[in-house]
mmCIF file of N, CA and C in Angstrom:
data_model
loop_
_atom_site.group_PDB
_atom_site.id
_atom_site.type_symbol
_atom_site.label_atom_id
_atom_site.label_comp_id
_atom_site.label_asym_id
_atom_site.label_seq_id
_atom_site.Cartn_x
_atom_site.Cartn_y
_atom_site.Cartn_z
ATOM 1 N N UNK A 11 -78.383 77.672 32.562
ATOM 2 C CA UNK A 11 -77.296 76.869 33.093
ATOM 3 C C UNK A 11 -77.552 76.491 34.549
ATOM 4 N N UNK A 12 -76.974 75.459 34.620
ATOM 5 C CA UNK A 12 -76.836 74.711 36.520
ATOM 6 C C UNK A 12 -75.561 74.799 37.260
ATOM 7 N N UNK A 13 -75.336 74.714 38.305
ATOM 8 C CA UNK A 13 -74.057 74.876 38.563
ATOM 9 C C UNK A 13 -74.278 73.785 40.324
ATOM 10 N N UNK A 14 -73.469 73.059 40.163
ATOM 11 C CA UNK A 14 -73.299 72.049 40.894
ATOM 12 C C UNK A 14 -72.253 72.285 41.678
ATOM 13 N N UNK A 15 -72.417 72.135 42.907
ATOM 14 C CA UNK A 15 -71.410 72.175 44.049
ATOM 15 C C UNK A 15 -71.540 71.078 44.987
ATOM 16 N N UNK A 16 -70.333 70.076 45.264
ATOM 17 C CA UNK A 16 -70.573 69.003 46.102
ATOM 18 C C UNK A 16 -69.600 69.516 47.384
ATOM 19 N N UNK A 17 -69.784 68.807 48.292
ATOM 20 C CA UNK A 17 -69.159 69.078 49.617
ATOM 21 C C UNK A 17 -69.422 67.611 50.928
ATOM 22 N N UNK A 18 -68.663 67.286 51.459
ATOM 23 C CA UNK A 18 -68.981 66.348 52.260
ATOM 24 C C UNK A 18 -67.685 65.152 52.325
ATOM 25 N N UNK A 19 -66.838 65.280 51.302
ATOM 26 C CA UNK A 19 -65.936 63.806 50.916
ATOM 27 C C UNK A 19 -64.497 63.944 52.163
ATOM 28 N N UNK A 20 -63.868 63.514 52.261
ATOM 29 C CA UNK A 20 -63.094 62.930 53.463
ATOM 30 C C UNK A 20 -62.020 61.816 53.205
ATOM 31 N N UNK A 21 -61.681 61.571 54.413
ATOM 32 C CA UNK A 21 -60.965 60.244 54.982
ATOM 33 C C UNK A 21 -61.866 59.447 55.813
ATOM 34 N N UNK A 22 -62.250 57.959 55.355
ATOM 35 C CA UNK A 22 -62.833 57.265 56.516
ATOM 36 C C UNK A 22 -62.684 56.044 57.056
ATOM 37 N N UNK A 23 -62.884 55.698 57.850
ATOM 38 C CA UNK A 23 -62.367 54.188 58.279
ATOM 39 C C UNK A 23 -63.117 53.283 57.579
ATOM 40 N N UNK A 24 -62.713 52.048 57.534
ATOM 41 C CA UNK A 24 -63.727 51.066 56.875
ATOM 42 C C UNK A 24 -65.114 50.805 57.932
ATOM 43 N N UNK A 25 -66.483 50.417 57.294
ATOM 44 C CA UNK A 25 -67.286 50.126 58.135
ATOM 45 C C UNK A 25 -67.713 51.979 58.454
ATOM 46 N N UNK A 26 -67.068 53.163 58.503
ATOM 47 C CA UNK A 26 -67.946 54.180 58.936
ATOM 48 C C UNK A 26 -68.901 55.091 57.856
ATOM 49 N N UNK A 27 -69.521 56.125 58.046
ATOM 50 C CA UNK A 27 -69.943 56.388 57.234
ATOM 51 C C UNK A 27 -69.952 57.799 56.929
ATOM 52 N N UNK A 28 -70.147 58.286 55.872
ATOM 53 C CA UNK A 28 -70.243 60.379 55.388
ATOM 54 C C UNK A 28 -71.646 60.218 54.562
ATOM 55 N N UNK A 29 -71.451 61.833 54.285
ATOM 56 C CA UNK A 29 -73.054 62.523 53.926
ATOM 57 C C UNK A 29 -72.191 63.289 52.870
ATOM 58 N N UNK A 30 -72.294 62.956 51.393
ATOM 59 C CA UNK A 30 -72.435 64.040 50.252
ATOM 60 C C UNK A 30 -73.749 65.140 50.427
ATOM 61 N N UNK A 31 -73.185 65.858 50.100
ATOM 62 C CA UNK A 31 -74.336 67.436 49.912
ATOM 63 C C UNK A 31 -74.040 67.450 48.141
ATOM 64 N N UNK A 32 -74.914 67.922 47.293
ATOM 65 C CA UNK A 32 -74.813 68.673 45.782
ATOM 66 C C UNK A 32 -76.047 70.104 46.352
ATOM 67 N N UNK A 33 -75.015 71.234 46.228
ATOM 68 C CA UNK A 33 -76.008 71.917 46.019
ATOM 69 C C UNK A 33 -76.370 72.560 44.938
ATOM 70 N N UNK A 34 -77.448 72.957 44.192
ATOM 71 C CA UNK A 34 -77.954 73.179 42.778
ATOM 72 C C UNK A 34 -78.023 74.599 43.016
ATOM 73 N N UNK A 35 -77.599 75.312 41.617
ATOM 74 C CA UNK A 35 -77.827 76.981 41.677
ATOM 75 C C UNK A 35 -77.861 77.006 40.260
ATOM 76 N N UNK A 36 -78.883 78.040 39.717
ATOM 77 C CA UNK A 36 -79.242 78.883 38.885
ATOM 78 C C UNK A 36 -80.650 78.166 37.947
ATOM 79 N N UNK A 37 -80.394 77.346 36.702
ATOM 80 C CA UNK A 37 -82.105 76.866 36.194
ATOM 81 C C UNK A 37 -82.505 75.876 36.724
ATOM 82 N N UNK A 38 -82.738 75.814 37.859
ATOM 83 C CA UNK A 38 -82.626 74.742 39.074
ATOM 84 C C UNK A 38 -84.369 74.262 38.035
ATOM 85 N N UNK A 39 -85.174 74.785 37.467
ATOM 86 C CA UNK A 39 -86.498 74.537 36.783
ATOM 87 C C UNK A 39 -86.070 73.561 36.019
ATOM 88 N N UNK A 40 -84.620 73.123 35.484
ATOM 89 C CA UNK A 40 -84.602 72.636 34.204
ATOM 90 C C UNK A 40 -83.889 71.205 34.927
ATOM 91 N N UNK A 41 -84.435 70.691 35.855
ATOM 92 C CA UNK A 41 -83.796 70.071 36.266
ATOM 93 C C UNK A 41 -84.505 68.647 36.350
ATOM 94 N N UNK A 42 -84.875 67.749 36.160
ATOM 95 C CA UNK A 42 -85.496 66.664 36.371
ATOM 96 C C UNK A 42 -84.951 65.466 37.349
ATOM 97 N N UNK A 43 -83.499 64.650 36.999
ATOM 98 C CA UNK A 43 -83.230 63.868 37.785
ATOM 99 C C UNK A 43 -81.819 64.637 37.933
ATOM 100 N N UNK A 44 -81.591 64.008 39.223
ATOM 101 C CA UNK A 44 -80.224 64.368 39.653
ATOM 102 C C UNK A 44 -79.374 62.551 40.496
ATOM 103 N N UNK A 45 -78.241 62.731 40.281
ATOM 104 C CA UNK A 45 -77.410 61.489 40.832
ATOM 105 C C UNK A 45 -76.190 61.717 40.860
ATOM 106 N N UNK A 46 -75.506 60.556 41.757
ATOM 107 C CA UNK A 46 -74.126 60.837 41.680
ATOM 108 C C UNK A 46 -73.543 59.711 41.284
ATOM 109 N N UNK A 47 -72.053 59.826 40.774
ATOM 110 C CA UNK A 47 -71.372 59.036 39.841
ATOM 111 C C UNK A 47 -70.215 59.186 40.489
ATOM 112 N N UNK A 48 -69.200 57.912 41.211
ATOM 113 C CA UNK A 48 -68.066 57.660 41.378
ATOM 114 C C UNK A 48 -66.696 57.126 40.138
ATOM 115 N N UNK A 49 -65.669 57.651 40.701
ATOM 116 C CA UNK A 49 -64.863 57.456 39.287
ATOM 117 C C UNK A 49 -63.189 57.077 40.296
ATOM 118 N N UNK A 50 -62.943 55.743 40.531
ATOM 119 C CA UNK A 50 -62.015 55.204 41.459
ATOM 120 C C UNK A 50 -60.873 55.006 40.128
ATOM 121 N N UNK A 51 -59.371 55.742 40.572
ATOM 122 C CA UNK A 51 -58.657 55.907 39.748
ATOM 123 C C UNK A 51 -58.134 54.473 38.883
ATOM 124 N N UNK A 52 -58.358 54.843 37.886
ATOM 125 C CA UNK A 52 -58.342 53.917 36.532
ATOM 126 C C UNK A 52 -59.201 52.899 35.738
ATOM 127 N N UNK A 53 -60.433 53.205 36.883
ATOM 128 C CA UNK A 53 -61.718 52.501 36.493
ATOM 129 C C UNK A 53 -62.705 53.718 35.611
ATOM 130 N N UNK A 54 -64.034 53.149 35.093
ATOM 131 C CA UNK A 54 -64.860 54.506 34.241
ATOM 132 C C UNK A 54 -65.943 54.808 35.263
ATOM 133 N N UNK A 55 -65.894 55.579 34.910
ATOM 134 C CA UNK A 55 -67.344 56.489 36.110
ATOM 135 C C UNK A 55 -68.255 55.811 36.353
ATOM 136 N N UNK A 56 -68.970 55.625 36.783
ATOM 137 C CA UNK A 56 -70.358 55.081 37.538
ATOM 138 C C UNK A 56 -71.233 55.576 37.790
ATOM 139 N N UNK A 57 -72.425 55.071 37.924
ATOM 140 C CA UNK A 57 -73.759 56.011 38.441
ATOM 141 C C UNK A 57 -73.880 55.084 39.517
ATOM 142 N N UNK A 58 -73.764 56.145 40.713
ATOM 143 C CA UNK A 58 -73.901 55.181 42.224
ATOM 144 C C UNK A 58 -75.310 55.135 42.466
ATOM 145 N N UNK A 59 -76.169 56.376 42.530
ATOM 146 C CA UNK A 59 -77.720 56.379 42.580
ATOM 147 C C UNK A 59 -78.203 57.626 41.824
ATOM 148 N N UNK A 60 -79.097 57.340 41.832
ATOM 149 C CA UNK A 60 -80.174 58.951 40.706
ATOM 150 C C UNK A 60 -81.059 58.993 41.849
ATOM 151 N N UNK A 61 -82.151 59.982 41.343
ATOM 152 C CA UNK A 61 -83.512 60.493 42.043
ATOM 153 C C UNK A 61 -84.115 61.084 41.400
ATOM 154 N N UNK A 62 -85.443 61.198 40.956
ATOM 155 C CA UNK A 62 -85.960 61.648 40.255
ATOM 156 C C UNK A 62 -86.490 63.079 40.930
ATOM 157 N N UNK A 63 -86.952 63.891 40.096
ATOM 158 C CA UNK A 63 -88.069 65.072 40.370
ATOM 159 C C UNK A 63 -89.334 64.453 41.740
ATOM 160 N N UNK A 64 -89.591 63.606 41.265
ATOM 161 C CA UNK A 64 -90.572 62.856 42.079
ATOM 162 C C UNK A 64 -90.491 61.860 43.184
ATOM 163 N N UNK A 65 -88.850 61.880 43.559
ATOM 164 C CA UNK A 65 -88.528 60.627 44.581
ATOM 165 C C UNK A 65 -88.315 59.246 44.521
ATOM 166 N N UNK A 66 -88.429 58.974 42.858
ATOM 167 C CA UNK A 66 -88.115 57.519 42.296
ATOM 168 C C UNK A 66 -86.839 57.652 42.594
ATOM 169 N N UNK A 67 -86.083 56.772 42.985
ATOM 170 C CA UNK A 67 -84.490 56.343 43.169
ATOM 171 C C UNK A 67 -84.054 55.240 42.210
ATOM 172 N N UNK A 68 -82.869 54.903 42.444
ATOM 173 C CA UNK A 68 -82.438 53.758 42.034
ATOM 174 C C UNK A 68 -80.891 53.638 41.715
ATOM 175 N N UNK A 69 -80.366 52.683 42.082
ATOM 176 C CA UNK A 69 -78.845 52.371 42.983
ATOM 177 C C UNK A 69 -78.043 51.153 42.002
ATOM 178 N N UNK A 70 -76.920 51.510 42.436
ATOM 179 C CA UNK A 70 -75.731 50.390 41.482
ATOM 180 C C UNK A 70 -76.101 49.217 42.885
ATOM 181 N N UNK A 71 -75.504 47.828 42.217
ATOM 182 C CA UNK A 71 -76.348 46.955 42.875
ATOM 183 C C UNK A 71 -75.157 46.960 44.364
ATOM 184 N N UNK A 72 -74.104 47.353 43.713
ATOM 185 C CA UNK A 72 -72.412 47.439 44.634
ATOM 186 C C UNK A 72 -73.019 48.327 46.017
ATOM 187 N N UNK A 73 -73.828 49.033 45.876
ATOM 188 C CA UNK A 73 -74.292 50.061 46.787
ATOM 189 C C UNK A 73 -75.868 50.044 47.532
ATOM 190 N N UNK A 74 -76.219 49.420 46.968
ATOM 191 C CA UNK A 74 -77.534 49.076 47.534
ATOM 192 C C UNK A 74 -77.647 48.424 48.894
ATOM 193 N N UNK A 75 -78.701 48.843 50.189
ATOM 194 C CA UNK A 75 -78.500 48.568 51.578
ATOM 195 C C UNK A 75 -77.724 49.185 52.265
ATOM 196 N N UNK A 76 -76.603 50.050 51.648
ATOM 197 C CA UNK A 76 -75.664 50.603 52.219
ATOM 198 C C UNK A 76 -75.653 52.194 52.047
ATOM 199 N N UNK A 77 -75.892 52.705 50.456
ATOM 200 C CA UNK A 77 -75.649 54.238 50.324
ATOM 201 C C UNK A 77 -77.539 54.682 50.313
ATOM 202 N N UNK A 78 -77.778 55.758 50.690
ATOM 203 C CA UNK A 78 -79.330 56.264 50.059
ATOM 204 C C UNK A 78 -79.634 57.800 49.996
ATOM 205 N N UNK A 79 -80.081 57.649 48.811
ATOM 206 C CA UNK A 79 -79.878 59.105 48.479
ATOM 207 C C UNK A 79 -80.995 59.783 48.640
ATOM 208 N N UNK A 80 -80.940 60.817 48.435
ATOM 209 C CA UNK A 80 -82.500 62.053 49.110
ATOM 210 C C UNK A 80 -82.280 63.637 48.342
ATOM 211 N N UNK A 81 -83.135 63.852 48.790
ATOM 212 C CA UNK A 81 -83.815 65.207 47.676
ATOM 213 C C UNK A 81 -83.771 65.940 48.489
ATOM 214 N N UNK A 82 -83.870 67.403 48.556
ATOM 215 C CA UNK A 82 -84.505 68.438 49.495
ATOM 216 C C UNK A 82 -85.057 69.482 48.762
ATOM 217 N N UNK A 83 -85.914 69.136 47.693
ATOM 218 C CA UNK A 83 -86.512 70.799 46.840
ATOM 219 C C UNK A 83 -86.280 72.033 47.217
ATOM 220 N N UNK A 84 -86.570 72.310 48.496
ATOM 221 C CA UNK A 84 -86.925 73.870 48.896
ATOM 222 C C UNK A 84 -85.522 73.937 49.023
ATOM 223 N N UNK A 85 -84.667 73.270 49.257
ATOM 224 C CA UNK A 85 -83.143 73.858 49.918
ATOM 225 C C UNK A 85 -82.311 73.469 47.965
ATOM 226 N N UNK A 86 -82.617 72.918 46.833
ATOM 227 C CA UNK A 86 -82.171 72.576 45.504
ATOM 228 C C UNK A 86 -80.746 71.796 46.275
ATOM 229 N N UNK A 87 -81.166 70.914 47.233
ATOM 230 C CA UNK A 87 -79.844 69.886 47.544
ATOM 231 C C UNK A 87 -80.257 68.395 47.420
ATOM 232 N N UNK A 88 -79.286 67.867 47.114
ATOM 233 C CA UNK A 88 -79.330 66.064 47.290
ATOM 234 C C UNK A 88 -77.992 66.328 47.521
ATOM 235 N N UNK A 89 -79.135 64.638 48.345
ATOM 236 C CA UNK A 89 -77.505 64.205 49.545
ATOM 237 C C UNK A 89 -77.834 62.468 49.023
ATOM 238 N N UNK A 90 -76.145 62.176 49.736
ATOM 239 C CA UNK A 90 -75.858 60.705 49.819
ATOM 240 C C UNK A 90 -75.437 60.150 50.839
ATOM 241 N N UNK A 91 -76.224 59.342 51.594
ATOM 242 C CA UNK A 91 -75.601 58.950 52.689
ATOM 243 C C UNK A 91 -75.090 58.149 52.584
ATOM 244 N N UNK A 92 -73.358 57.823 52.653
ATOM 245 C CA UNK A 92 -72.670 56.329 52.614
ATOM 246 C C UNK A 92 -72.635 55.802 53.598
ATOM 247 N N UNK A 93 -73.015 54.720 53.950
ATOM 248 C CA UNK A 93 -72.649 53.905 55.362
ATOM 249 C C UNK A 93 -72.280 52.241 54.881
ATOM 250 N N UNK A 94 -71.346 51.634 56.060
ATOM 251 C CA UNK A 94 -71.133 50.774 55.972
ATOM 252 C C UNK A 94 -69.763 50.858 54.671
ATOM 253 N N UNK A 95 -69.177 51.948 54.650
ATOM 254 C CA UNK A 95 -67.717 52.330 53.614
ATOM 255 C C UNK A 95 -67.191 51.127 53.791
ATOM 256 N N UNK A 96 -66.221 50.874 52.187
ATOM 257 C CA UNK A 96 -65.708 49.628 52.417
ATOM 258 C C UNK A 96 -64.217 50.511 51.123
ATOM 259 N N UNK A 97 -63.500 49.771 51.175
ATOM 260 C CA UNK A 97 -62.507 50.428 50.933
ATOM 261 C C UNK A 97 -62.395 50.313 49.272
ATOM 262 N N UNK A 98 -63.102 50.244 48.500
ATOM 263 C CA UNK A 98 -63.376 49.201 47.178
ATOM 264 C C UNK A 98 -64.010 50.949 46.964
ATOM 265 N N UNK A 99 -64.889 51.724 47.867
ATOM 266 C CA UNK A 99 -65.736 53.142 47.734
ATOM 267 C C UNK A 99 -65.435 54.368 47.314
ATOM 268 N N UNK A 100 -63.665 54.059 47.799
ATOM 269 C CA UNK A 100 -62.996 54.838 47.363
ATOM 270 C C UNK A 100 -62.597 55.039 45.960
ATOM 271 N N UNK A 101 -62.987 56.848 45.774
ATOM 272 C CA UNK A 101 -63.408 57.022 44.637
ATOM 273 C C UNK A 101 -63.645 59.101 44.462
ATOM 274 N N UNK A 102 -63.195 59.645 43.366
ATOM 275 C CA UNK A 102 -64.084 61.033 43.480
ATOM 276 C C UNK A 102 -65.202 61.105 43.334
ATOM 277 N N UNK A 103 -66.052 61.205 43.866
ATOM 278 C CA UNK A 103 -67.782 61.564 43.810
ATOM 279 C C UNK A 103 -67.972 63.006 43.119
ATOM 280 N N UNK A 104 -69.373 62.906 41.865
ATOM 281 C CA UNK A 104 -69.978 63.852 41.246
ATOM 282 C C UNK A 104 -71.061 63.990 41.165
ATOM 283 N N UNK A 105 -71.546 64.905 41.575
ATOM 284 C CA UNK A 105 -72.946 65.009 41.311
ATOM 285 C C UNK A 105 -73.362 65.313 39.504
ATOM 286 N N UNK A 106 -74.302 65.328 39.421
ATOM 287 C CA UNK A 106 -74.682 65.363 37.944
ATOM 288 C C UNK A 106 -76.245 65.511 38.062
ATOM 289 N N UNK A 107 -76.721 66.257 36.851
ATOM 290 C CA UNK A 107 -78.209 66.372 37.020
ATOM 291 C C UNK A 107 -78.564 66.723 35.647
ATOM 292 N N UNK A 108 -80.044 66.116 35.214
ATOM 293 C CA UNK A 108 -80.420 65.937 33.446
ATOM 294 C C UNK A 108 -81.478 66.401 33.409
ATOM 295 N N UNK A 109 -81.731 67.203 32.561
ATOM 296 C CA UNK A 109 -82.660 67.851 32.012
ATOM 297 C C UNK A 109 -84.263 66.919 31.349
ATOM 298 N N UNK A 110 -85.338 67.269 31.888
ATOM 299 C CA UNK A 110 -85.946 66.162 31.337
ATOM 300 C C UNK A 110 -85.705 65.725 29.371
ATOM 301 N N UNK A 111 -86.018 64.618 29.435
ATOM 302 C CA UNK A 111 -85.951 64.528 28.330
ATOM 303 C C UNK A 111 -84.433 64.017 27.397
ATOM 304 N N UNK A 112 -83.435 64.095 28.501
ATOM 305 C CA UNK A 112 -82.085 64.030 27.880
ATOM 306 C C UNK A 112 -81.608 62.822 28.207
ATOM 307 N N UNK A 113 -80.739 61.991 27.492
ATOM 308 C CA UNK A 113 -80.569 60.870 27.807
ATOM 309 C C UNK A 113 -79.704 60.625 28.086
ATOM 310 N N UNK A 114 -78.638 61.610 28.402
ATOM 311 C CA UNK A 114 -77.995 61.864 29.426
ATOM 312 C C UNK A 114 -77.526 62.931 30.404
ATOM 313 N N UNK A 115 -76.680 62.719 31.276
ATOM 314 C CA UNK A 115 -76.521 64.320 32.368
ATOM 315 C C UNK A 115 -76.135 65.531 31.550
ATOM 316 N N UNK A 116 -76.264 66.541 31.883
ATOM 317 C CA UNK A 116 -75.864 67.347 31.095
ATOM 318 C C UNK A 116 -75.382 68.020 31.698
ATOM 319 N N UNK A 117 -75.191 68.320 33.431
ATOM 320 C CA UNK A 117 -74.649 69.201 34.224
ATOM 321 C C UNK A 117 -73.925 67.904 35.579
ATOM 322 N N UNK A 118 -72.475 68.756 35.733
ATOM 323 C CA UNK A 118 -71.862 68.358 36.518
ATOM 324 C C UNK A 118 -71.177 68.835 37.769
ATOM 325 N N UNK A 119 -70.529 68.515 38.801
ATOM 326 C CA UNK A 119 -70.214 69.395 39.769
ATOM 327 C C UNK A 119 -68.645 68.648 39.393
ATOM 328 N N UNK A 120 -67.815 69.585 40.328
ATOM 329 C CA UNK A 120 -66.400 69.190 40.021
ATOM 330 C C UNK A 120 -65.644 67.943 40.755
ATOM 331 N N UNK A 121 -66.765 67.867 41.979
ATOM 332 C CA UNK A 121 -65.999 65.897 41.985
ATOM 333 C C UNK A 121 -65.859 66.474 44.031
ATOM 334 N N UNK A 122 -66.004 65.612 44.305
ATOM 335 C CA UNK A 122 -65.069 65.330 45.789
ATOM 336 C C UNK A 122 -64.598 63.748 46.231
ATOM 337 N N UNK A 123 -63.761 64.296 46.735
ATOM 338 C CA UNK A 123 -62.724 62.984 47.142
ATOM 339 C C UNK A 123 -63.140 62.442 48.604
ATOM 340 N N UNK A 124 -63.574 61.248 48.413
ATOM 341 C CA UNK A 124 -63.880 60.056 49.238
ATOM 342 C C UNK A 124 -62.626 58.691 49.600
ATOM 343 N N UNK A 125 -62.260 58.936 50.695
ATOM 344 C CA UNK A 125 -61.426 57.759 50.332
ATOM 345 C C UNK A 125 -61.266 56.889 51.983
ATOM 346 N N UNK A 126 -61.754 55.151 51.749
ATOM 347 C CA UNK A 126 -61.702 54.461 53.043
ATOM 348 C C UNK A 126 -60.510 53.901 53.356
ATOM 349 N N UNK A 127 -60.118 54.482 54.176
ATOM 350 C CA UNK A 127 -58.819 53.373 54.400
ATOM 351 C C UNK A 127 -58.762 53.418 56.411
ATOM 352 N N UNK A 128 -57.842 52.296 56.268
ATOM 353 C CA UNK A 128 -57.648 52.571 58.031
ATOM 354 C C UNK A 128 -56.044 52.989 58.363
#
């Protein structure tokens, strides 16, 4: 099993920016890609960006230039840097992470709350 912990979500002005943390604990081996997925109340979840084992990325097009995500192996963390928040961002953020081979996530963290307003 994985166990996902996010930390980082807030209140922010429009135009500023935060840092998601996921930190990964326990078959951290069984882990291949990891990403996070926003879920803005009454809309369906999203995949904002992934990352692979190997540093391949890749981003919703809504987020691209603006959010970028990163790995840290030795520390089992990914982060998201949002910048340039726009109030549309607001949303609970999840981390999630898939086992190779699966075609979809199979591990989740419990969500943090992001929200832009002024």
């Amino acid at each position: 099993q994985v166990q996902l912990v996010e930390s980082g979500g807030g209140l922010v002005q429009p135009g500023g920016s935060l840092r998601l943390s996921c930190a990964a604990s326990g078959s951290i081996e069984s882990i291949n890609v990891m990403g996070w997925y926003r879920q803005a109340p009454g809309k369906q979840r999203e995949l904002v960006a992934a990352i692979t084992a190997g540093g391949s990325t890749n981003y919703a097009d809504s987020v691209k230039g603006r959010f970028t995500i990163s790995r840290d192996n030795a520390k089992n963390t990914v982060y998201l840097q949002m910048n340039s928040l726009k109030p549309e961002d607001t949303a609970v953020y999840y981390c999630a992470a898939k086992r190779p081979g699966s075609s979809s996530y199979n591990y989740w963290g419990q969500g943090t709350q992001v929200t832009v307003s002024s």
